[in-house]
Amino acid sequence: MPTTGPHALDPAADVLITPAYLAGPGTDDAIFNTLDSATGWTKVVAFGEDTYYTSPCQRVRIANVVDSHYGGWTFSYAEDPLGVPDWITTFDRDTPREIVAAFTDTLVAGLPNNFADYLSGGEHHTGHTPAAVLSSHQWEAVRSPRPFRMVSPDGHSAYRIRGGWLHEYDELLDPEKSTWRMSAGPDPISTPSWQAYFSRGTPEHLITATALALTDPQPVVRPAFLIPDRHRSLVETQPLRLDQANPRTTAALARSSRTNVMHPVQPPAAAVAPVTPVIASSRRQR
């Protein structure tokens, strides 16, 4: 099917966009569906629109705080539920939600047995690293005095690994100092459109799941008018046929209805999977 220029499309029409990492944020529906359907998780809404989830084991906390510095979604894990987090992952407000959903689904699915299924010998263990996933999609390593990084074939997405020693608490307090970072945009290194930060202790299989979503060649659905202006000349778009419509990706932009009290989230007919934590009033709120 021929590609249609973004400016020639009906602004209100849903379109297929590639690559996904330049498609814009999209809606949070898939993430909320996963978390709301996860057995035993609790949910609380504060200040009308900020949403927090806590896992049944109390080790994982997830926050979607609209007006925080980074916005988006923050996940934290603490082996001691009352202690300092062992790791924190932050997806800023402009990160495509398909990428956040891949992290969330894998987290929620693996948490009940402490990720054993994803570790060596587990049924979901692949042995793949994030770098191996990116290499398989022809991302190239850039070696220089700067931190090691890999860049997508089109030059518009990057994966950075920080070098040198850094105190673990520093990256827990400041996402910019995180060991791993994914980003995308016309210049993904200097002026990225979005960034995702993974502190040193983040389980590798969760970062790998994110890398798989980052490199997924399948188009994603967005209303044409929501394609970021600075990305319009960099993406390929196609009209969405009726038989391609996906209720999850074309759902209204309005958030799911929420309640202001904490309560166990009961799974509806079909259960979904994965997540991670952030403390509602934590001084580390991103």
mmCIF file of N, CA and C in Angstrom, residues 35 45 68-69 75 78 82 97 100 132 144 186 188 198 210 215 264:
data_model
loop_
_atom_site.group_PDB
_atom_site.id
_atom_site.type_symbol
_atom_site.label_atom_id
_atom_site.label_comp_id
_atom_site.label_asym_id
_atom_site.label_seq_id
_atom_site.Cartn_x
_atom_site.Cartn_y
_atom_site.Cartn_z
ATOM 1 N N LEU A 35 -3.019 -3.257 34.203
ATOM 2 C CA LEU A 35 -2.920 -3.090 35.653
ATOM 3 C C LEU A 35 -4.263 -3.287 36.352
ATOM 4 N N VAL A 45 -6.284 6.719 43.328
ATOM 5 C CA VAL A 45 -6.222 7.925 42.519
ATOM 6 C C VAL A 45 -6.155 9.124 43.450
ATOM 7 N N SER A 68 3.919 15.756 37.076
ATOM 8 C CA SER A 68 5.271 15.666 37.605
ATOM 9 C C SER A 68 6.260 16.106 36.533
ATOM 10 N N HIS A 69 7.522 16.224 36.903
ATOM 11 C CA HIS A 69 8.535 16.725 35.961
ATOM 12 C C HIS A 69 8.588 15.897 34.684
ATOM 13 N N PHE A 75 8.114 3.211 37.454
ATOM 14 C CA PHE A 75 8.025 1.898 38.083
ATOM 15 C C PHE A 75 9.167 1.768 39.085
ATOM 16 N N ALA A 78 11.268 -2.652 45.275
ATOM 17 C CA ALA A 78 12.045 -2.699 46.517
ATOM 18 C C ALA A 78 11.873 -4.072 47.151
ATOM 19 N N LEU A 82 9.453 -1.478 52.579
ATOM 20 C CA LEU A 82 9.586 -0.224 53.314
ATOM 21 C C LEU A 82 10.968 0.398 53.129
ATOM 22 N N ARG A 97 3.171 4.700 24.043
ATOM 23 C CA ARG A 97 2.635 3.817 25.077
ATOM 24 C C ARG A 97 2.783 2.341 24.741
ATOM 25 N N VAL A 100 5.854 1.438 26.659
ATOM 26 C CA VAL A 100 5.570 1.332 28.097
ATOM 27 C C VAL A 100 4.772 0.062 28.388
ATOM 28 N N ALA A 132 21.556 -7.231 21.928
ATOM 29 C CA ALA A 132 21.409 -8.267 20.900
ATOM 30 C C ALA A 132 20.135 -8.043 20.091
ATOM 31 N N SER A 144 32.849 5.975 21.081
ATOM 32 C CA SER A 144 33.523 7.265 21.158
ATOM 33 C C SER A 144 33.847 7.512 22.628
ATOM 34 N N PRO A 186 14.104 13.505 16.040
ATOM 35 C CA PRO A 186 14.971 13.903 14.931
ATOM 36 C C PRO A 186 16.448 13.837 15.314
ATOM 37 N N PRO A 188 18.019 12.051 18.458
ATOM 38 C CA PRO A 188 17.721 11.313 19.692
ATOM 39 C C PRO A 188 18.794 11.445 20.776
ATOM 40 N N PHE A 198 16.383 3.634 32.787
ATOM 41 C CA PHE A 198 16.410 2.382 33.531
ATOM 42 C C PHE A 198 17.612 2.400 34.476
ATOM 43 N N THR A 210 11.324 -4.149 26.428
ATOM 44 C CA THR A 210 11.168 -2.782 25.943
ATOM 45 C C THR A 210 11.879 -2.606 24.611
ATOM 46 N N THR A 215 11.859 -1.821 18.629
ATOM 47 C CA THR A 215 12.277 -2.210 17.280
ATOM 48 C C THR A 215 11.184 -2.907 16.480
ATOM 49 N N PRO A 264 -8.713 -3.454 46.226
ATOM 50 C CA PRO A 264 -8.153 -4.516 45.403
ATOM 51 C C PRO A 264 -8.779 -4.451 44.015
#
